[in-house]
PDB file of C-alpha atoms (C1' of nucleotides) in Angstrom:
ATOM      1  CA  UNK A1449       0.000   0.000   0.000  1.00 49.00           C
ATOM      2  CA  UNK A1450       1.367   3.462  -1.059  1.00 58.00           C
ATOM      3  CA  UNK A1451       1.193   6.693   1.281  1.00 56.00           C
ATOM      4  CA  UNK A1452      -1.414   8.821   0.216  1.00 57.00           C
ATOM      5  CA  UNK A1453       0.912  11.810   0.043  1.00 67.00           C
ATOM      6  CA  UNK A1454       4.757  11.693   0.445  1.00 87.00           C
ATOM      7  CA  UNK A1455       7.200  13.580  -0.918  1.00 91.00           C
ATOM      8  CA  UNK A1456       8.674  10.707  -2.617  1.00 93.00           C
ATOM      9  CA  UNK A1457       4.974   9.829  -4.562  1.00 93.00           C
ATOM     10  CA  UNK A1458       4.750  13.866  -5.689  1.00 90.00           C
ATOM     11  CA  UNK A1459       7.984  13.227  -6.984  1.00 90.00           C
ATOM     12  CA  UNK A1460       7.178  10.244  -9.075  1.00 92.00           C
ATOM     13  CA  UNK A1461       4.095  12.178 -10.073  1.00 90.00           C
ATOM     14  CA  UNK A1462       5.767  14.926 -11.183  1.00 89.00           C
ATOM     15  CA  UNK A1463       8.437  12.998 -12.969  1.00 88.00           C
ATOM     16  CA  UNK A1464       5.518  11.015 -15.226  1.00 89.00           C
ATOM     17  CA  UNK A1465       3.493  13.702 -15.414  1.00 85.00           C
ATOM     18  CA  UNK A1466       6.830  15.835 -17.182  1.00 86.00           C
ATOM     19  CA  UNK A1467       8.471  13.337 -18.676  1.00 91.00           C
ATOM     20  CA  UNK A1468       7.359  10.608 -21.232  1.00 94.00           C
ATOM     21  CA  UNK A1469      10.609   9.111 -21.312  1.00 95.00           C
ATOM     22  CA  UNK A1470      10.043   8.615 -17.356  1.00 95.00           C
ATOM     23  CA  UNK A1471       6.529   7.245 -17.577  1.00 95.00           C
ATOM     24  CA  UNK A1472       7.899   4.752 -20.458  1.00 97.00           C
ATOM     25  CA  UNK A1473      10.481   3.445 -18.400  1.00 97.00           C
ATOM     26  CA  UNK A1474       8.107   3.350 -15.063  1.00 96.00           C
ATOM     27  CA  UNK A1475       5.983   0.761 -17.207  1.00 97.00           C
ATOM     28  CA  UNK A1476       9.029  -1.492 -18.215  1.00 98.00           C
ATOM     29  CA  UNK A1477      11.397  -0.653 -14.660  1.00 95.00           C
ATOM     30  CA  UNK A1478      10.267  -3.469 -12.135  1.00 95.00           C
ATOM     31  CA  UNK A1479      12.429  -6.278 -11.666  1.00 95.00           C
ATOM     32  CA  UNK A1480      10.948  -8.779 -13.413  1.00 96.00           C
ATOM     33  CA  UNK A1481       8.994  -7.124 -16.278  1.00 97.00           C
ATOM     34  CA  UNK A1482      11.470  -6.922 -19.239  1.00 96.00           C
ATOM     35  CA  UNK A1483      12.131 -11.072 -18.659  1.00 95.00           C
ATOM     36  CA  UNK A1484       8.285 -11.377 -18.441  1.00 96.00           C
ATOM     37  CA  UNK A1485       8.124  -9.409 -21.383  1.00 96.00           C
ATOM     38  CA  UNK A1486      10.693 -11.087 -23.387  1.00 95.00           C
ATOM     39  CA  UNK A1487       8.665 -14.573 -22.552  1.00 94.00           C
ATOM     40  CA  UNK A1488       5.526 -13.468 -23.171  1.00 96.00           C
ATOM     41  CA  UNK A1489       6.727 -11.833 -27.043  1.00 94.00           C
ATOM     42  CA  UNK A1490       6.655 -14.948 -28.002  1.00 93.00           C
ATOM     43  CA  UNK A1491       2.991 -15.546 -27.229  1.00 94.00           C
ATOM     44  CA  UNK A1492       0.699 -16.306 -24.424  1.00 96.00           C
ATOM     45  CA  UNK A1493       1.647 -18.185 -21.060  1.00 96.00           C
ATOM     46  CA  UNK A1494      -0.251 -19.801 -18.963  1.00 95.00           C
ATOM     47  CA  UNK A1495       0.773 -18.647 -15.178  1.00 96.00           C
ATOM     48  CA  UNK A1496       2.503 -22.113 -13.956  1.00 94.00           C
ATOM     49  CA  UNK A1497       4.847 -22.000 -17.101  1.00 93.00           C
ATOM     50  CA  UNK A1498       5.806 -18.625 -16.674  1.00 93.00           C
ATOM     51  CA  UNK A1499       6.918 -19.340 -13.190  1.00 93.00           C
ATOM     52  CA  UNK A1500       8.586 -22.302 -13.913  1.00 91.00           C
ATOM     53  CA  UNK A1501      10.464 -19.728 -16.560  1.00 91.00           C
ATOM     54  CA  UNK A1502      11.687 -17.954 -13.764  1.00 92.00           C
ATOM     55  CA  UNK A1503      12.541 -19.787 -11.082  1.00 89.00           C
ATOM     56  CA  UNK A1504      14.282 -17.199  -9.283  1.00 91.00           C
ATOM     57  CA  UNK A1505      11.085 -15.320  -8.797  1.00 92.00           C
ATOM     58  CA  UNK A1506       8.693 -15.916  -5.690  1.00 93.00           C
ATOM     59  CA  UNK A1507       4.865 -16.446  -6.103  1.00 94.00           C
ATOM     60  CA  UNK A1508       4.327 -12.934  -4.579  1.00 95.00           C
ATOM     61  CA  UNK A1509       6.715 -10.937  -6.446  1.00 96.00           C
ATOM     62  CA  UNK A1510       5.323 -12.716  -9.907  1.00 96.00           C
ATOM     63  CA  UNK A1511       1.738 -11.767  -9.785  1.00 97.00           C
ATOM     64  CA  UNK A1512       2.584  -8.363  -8.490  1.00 96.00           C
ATOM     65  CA  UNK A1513       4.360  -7.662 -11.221  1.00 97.00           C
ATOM     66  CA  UNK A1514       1.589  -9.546 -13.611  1.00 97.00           C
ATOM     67  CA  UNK A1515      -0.720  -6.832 -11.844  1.00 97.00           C
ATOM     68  CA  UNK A1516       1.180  -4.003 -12.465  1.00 97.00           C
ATOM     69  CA  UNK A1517       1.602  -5.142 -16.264  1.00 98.00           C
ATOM     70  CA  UNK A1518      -2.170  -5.528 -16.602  1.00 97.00           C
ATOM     71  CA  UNK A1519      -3.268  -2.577 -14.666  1.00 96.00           C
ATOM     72  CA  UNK A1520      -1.256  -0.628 -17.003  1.00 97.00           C
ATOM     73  CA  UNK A1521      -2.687  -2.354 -20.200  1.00 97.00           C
ATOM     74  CA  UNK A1522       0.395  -4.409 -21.253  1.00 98.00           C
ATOM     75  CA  UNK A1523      -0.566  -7.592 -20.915  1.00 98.00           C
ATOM     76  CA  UNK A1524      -4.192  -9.278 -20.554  1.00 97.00           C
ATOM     77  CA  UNK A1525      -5.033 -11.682 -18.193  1.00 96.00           C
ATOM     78  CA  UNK A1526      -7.629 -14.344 -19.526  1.00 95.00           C
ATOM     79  CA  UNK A1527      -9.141 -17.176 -17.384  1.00 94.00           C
ATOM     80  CA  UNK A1528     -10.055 -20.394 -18.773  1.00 91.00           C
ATOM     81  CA  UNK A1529     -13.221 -21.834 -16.423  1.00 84.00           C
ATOM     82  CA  UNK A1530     -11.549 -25.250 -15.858  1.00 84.00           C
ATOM     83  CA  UNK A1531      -9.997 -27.471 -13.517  1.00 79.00           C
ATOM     84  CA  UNK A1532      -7.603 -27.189 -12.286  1.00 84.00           C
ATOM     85  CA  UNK A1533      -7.665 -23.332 -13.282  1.00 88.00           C
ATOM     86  CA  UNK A1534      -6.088 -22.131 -16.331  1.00 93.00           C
ATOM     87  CA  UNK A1535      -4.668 -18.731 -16.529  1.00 96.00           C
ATOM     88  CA  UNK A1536      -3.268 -17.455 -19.637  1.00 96.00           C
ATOM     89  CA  UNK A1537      -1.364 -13.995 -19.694  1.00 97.00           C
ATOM     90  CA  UNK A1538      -0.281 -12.309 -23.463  1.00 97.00           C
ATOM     91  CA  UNK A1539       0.536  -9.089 -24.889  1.00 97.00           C
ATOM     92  CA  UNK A1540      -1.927  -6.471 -25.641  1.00 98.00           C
ATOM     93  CA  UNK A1541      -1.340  -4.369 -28.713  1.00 98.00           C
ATOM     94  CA  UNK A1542       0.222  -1.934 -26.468  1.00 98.00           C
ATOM     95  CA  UNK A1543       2.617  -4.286 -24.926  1.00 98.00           C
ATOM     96  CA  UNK A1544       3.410  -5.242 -28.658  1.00 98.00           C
ATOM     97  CA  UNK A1545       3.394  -1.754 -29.351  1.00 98.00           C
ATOM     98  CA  UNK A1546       6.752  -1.836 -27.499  1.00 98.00           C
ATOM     99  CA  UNK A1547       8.973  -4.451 -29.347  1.00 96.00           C
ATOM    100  CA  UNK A1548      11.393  -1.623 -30.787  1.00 97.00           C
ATOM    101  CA  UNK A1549      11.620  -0.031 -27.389  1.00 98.00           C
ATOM    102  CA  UNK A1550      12.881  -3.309 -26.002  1.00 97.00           C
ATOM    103  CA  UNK A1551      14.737  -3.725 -28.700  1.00 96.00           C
ATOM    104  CA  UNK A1552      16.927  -0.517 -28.493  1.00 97.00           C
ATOM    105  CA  UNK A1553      16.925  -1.264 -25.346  1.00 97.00           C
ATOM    106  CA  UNK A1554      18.866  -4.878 -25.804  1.00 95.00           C
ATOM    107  CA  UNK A1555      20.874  -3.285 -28.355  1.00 95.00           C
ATOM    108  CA  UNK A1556      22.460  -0.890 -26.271  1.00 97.00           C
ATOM    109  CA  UNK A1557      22.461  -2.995 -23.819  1.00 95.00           C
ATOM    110  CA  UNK A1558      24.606  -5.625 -25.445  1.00 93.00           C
ATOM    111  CA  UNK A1559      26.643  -3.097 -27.196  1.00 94.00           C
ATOM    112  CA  UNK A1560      27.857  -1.472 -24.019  1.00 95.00           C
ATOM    113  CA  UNK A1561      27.862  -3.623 -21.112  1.00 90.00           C
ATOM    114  CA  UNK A1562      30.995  -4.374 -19.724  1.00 84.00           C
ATOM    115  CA  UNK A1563      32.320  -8.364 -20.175  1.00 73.00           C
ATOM    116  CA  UNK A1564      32.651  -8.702 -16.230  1.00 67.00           C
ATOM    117  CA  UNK A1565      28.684  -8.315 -15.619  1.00 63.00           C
ATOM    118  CA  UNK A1566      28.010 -10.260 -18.515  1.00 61.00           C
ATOM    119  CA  UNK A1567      26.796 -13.855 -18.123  1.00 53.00           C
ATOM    120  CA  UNK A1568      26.177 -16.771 -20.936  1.00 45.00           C
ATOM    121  CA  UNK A1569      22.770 -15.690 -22.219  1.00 46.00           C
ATOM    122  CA  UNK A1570      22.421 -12.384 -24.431  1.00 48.00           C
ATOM    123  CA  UNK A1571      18.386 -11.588 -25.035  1.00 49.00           C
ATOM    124  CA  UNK A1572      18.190 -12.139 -29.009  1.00 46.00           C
ATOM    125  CA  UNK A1573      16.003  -9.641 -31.400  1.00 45.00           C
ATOM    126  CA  UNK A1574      12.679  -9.123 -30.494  1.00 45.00           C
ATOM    127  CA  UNK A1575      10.410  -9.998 -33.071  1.00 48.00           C
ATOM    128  CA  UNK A1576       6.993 -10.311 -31.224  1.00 51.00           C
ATOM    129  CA  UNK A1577       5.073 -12.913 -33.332  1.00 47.00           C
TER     130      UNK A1577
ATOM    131  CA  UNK B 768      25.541   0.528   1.380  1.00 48.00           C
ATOM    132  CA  UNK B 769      24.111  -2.438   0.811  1.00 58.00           C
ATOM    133  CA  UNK B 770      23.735  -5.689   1.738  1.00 54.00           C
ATOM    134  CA  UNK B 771      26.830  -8.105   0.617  1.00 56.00           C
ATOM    135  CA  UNK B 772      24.416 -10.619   0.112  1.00 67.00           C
ATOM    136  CA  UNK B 773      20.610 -10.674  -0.185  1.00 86.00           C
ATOM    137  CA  UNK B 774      18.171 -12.658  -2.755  1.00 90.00           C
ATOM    138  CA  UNK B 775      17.247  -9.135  -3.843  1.00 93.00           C
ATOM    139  CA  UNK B 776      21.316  -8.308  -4.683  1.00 93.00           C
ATOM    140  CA  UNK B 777      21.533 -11.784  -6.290  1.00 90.00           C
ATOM    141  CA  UNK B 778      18.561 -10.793  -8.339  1.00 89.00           C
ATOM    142  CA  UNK B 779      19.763  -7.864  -9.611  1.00 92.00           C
ATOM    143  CA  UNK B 780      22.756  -9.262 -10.599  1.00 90.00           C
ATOM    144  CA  UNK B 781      21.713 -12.108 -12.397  1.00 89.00           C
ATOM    145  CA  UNK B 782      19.302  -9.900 -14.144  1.00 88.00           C
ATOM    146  CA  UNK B 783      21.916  -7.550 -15.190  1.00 89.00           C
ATOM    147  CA  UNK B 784      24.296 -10.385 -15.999  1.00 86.00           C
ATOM    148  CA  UNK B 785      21.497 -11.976 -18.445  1.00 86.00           C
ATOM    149  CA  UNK B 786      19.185  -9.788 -19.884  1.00 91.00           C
ATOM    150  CA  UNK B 787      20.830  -6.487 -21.437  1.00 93.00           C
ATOM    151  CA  UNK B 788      17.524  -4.843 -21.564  1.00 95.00           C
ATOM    152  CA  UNK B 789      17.565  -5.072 -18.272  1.00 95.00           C
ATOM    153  CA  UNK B 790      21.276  -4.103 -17.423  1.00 95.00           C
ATOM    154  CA  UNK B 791      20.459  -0.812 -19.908  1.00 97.00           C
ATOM    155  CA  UNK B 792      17.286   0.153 -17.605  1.00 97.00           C
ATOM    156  CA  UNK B 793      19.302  -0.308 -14.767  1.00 96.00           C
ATOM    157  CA  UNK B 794      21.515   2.525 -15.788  1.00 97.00           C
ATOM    158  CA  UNK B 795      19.035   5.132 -16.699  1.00 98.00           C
ATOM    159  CA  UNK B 796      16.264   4.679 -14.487  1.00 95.00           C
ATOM    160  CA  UNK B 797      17.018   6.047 -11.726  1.00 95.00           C
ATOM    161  CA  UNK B 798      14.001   8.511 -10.067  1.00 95.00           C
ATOM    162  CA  UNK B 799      15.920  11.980 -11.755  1.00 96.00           C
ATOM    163  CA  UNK B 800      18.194  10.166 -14.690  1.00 97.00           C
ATOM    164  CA  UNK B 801      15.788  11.131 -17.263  1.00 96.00           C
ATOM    165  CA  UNK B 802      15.744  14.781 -15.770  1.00 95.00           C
ATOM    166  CA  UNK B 803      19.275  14.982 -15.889  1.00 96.00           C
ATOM    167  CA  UNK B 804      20.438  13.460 -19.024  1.00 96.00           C
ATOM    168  CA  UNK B 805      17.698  15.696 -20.451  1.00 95.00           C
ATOM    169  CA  UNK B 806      19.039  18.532 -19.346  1.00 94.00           C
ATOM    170  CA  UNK B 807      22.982  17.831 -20.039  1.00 96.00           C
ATOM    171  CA  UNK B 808      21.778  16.791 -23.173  1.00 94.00           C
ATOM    172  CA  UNK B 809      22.396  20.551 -24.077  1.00 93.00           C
ATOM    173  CA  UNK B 810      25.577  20.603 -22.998  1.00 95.00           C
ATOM    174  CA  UNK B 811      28.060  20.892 -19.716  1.00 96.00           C
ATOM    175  CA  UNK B 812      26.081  22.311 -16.535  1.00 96.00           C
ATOM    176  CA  UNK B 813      27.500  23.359 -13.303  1.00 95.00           C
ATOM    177  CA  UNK B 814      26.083  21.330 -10.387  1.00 96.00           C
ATOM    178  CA  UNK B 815      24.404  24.434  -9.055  1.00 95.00           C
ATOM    179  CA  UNK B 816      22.542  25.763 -12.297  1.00 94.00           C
ATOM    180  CA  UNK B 817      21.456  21.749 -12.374  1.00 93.00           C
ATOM    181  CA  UNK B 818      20.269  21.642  -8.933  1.00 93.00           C
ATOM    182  CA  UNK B 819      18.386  25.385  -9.395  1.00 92.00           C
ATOM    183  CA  UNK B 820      16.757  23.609 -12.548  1.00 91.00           C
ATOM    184  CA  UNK B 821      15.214  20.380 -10.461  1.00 92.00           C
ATOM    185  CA  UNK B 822      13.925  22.257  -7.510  1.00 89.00           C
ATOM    186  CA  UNK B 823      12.036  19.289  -6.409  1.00 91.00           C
ATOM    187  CA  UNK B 824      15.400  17.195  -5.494  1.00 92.00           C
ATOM    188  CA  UNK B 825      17.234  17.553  -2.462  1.00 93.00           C
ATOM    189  CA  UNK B 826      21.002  18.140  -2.460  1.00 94.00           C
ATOM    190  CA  UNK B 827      21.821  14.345  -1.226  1.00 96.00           C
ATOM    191  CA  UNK B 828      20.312  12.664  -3.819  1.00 96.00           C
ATOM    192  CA  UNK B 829      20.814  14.391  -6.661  1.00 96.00           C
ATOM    193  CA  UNK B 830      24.611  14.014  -5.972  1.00 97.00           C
ATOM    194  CA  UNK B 831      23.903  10.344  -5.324  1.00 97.00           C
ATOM    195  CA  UNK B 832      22.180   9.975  -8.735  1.00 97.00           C
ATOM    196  CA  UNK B 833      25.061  12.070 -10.418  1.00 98.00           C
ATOM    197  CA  UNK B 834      27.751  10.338  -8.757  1.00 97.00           C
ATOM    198  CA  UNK B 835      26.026   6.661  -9.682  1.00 97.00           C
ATOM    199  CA  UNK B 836      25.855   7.867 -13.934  1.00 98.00           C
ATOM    200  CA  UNK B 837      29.221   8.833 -13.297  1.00 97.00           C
ATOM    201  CA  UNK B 838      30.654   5.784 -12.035  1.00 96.00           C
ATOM    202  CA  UNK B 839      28.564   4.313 -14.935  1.00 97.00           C
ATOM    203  CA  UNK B 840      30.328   6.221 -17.396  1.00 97.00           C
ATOM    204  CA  UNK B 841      27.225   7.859 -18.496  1.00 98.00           C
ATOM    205  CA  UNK B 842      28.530  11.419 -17.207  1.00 98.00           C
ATOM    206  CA  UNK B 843      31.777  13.129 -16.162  1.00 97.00           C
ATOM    207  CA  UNK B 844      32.932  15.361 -13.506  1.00 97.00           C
ATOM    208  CA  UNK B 845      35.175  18.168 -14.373  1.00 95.00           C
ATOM    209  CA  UNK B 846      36.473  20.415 -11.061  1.00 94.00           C
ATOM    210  CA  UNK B 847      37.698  23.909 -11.858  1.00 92.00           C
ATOM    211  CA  UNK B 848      40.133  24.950  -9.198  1.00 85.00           C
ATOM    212  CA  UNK B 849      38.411  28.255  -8.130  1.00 84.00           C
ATOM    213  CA  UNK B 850      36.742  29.785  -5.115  1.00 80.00           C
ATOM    214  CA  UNK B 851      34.109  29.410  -5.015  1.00 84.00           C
ATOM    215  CA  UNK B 852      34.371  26.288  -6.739  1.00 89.00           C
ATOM    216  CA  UNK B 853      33.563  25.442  -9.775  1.00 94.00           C
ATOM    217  CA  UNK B 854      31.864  21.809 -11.058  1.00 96.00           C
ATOM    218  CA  UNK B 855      30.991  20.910 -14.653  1.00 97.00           C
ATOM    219  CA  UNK B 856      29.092  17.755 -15.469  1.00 97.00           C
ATOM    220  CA  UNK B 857      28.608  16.640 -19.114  1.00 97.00           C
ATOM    221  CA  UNK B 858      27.776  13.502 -21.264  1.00 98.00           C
ATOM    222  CA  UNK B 859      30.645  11.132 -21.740  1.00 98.00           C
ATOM    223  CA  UNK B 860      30.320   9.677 -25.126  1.00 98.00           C
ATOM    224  CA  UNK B 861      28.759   6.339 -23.695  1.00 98.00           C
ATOM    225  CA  UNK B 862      26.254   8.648 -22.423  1.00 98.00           C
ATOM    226  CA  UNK B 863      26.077  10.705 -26.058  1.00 98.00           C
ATOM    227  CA  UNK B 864      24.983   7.347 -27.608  1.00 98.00           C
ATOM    228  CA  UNK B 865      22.097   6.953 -25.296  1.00 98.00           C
ATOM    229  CA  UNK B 866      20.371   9.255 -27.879  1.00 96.00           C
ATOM    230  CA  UNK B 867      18.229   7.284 -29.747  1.00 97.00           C
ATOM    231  CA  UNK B 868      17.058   5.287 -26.536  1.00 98.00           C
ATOM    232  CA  UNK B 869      15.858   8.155 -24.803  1.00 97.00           C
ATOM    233  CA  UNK B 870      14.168   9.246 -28.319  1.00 96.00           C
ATOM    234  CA  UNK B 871      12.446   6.261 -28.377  1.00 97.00           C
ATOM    235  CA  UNK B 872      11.531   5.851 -24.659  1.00 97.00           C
ATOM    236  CA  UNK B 873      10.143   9.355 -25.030  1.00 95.00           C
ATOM    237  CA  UNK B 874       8.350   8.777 -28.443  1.00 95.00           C
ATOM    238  CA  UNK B 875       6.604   5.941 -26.947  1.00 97.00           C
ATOM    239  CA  UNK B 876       6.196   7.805 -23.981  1.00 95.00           C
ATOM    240  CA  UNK B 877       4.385  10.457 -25.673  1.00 93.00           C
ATOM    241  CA  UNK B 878       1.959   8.616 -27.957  1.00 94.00           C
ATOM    242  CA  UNK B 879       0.831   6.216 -24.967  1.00 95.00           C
ATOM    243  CA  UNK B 880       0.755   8.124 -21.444  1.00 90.00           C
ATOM    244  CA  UNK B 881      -2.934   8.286 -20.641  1.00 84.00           C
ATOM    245  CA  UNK B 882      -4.207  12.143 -20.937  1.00 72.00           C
ATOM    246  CA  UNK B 883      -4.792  11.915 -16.842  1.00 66.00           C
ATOM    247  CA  UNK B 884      -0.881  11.442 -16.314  1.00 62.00           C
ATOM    248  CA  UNK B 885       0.110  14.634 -18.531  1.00 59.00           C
ATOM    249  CA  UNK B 886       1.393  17.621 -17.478  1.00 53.00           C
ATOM    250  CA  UNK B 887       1.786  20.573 -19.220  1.00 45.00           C
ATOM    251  CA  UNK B 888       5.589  19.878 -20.569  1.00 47.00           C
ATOM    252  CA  UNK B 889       6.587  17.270 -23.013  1.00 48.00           C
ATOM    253  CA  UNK B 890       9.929  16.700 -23.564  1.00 50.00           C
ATOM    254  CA  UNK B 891      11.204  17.031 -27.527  1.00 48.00           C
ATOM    255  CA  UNK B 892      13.202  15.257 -29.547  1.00 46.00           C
ATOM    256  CA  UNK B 893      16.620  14.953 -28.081  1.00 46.00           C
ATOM    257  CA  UNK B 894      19.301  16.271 -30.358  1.00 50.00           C
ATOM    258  CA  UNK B 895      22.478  16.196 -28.230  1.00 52.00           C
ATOM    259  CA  UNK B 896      25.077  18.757 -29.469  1.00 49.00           C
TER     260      UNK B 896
ATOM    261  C1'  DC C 468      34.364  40.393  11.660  1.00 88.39           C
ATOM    262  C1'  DG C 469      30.434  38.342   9.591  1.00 88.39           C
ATOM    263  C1'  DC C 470      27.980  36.981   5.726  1.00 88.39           C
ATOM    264  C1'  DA C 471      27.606  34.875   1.243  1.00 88.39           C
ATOM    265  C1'  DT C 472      28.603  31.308  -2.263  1.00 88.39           C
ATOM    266  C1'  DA C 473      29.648  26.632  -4.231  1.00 88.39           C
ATOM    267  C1'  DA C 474      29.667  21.948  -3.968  1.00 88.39           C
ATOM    268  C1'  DC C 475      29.330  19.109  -1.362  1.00 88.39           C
ATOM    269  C1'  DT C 476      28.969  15.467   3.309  1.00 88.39           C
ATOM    270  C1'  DT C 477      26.841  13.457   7.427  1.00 88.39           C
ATOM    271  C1'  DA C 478      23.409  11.535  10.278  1.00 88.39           C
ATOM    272  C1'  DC C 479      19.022  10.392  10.377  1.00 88.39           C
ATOM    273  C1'  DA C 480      14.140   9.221   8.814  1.00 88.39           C
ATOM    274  C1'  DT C 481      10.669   7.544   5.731  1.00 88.39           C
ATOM    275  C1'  DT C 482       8.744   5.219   1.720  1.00 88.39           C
ATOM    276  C1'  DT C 483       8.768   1.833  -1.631  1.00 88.39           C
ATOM    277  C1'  DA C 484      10.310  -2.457  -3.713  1.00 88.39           C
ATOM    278  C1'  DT C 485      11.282  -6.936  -3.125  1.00 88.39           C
ATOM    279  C1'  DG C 486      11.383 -11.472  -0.725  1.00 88.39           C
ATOM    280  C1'  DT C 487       9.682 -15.634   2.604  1.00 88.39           C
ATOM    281  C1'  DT C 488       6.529 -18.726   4.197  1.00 88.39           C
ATOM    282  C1'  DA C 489       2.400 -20.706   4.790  1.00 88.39           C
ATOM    283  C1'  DG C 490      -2.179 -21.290   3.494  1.00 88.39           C
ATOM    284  C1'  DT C 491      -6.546 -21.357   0.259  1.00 88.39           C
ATOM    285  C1'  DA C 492     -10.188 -23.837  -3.003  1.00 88.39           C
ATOM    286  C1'  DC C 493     -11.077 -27.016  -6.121  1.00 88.39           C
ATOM    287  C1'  DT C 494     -10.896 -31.446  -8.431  1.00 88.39           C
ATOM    288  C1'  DT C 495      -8.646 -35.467 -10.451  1.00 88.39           C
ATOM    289  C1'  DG C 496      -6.106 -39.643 -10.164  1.00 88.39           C
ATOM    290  C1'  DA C 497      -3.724 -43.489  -7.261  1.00 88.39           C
TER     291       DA C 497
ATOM    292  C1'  DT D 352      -8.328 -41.114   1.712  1.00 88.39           C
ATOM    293  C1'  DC D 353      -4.548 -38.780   0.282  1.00 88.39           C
ATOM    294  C1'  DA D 354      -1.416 -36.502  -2.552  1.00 88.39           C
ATOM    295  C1'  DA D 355      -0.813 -33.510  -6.466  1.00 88.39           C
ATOM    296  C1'  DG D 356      -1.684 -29.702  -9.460  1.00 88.39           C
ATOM    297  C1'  DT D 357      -3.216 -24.733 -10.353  1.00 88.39           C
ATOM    298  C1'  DA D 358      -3.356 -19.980  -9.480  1.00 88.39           C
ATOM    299  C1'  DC D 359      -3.389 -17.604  -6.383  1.00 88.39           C
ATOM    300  C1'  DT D 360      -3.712 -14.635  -1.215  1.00 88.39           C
ATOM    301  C1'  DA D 361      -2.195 -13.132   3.480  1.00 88.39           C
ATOM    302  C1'  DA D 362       0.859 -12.015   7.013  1.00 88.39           C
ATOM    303  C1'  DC D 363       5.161 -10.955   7.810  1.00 88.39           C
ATOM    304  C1'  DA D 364      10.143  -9.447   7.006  1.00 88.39           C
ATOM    305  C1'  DT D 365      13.993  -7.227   4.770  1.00 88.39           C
ATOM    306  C1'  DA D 366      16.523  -4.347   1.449  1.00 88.39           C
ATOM    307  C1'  DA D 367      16.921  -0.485  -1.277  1.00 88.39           C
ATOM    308  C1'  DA D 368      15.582   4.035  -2.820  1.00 88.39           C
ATOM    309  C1'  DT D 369      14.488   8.414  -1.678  1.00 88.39           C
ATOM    310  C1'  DG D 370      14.015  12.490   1.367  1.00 88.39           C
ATOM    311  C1'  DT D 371      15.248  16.115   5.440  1.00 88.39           C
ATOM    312  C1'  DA D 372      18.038  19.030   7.768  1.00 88.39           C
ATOM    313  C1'  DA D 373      22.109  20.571   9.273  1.00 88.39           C
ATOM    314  C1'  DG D 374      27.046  20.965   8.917  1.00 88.39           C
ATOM    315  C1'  DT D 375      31.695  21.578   6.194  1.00 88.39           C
ATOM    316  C1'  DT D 376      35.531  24.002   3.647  1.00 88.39           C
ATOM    317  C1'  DA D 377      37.516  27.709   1.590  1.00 88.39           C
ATOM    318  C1'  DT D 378      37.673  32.417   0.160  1.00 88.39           C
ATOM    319  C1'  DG D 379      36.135  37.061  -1.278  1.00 88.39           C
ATOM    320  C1'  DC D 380      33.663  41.089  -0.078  1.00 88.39           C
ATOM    321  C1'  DG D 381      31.609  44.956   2.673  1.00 88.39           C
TER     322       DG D 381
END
DNA sequence: CGCATAACTTACATTTATGTTAGTACTTGA
DNA sequence: TCAAGTACTAACATAAATGTAAGTTATGCG
């Protein structure tokens, strides 16, 4: 739960109410969101696979972040009336909307990160299908 | 300081060490990143004509956030040995070639942030001399 | 002397982000 | 009956980011 009024929260409202560039990158910042949205580029995921995905990840921290990604219309949530339940999470048009956003974003990244924090897997081109 | 070890350190790290999307966000999204590189964009500033320009951050951490895209390489420091003293920052080259990212985080920024979220400003294109 | 300026630093406080663990409801299959 | 699978939620705990307020150093100026 957020404070109602802080300093810090006029701050960030400030920030994305001045700034695109800051309200783009609030969408994309958390943690988790650019592997969820690498995963997910390459079409829907049911909930259990996606956390199997990323095992690092708890329960908790995974659906927040699914939240946040859905509140802010980048990903749909669609339930599947079964059982056991089915959950299936994709892109919206907006979240596709941002393929060459991540993709500048990988390109820079892999152009200019140093060697030392660099580990065996480099994200390939986004091409969301 | 942080922790030397934490899940939440280990995280970040393998994040950063696998996903360059994520290592590039890392470097620029700090709460006043966008601010700053925006406004260096135009060339060197003194740290007091910066700080006069983003009223709304307090002396500690826009330092902290200056001295952080500094150790990244983003920025550089240049002391001029006056009285009273004298501080230039400016874009590194590293942080030049940011360019088209923060064009494209701000394009995107600008066609999708919701009405309700807009201020008055909107940043431009970023041309950086 | 006493104040002003620049670019900080220090100690402290608060807010936000992230993580841990256990538990839920429901049904199928052994 | 009992475990297993699914997609969560709740209560709690910690780490990191951000913010506040005051102090520092050195010198020029009135």
């Amino acid at each position: 739960m957020r404070k109602q009024s802080s300093t810090n929260l006029e701050n960030e409202l400030l920030i994305n109410g001045n700034c695109d560039m800051a309200y783009t990158l609030d969408l994309i910042g958390g943690r988790w969101k650019p592997s969820i949205l690498w995963r997910l580029a390459y079409g829907a995921m049911r909930y259990s696979d996606l956390r199997r995905s990323l095992p690092a990840v708890s329960e908790r921290i995974l659906i927040l972040q699914l939240r946040e990604m859905e509140s802010d219309g980048l990903i749909s949530r669609k339930v599947y009336p079964e059982v056991p339940p089915r959950v299936e999470y994709q892109l919206t048009d907006l979240g596709k909307s941002l393929e060459p956003v991540i993709n500048i974003l990988t390109d820079w990244g892999a152009e200019n990160r140093p060697d030392s924090e660099k580990r065996k897997v480099r994200c390939p081109v986004l091409t969301i299908k």
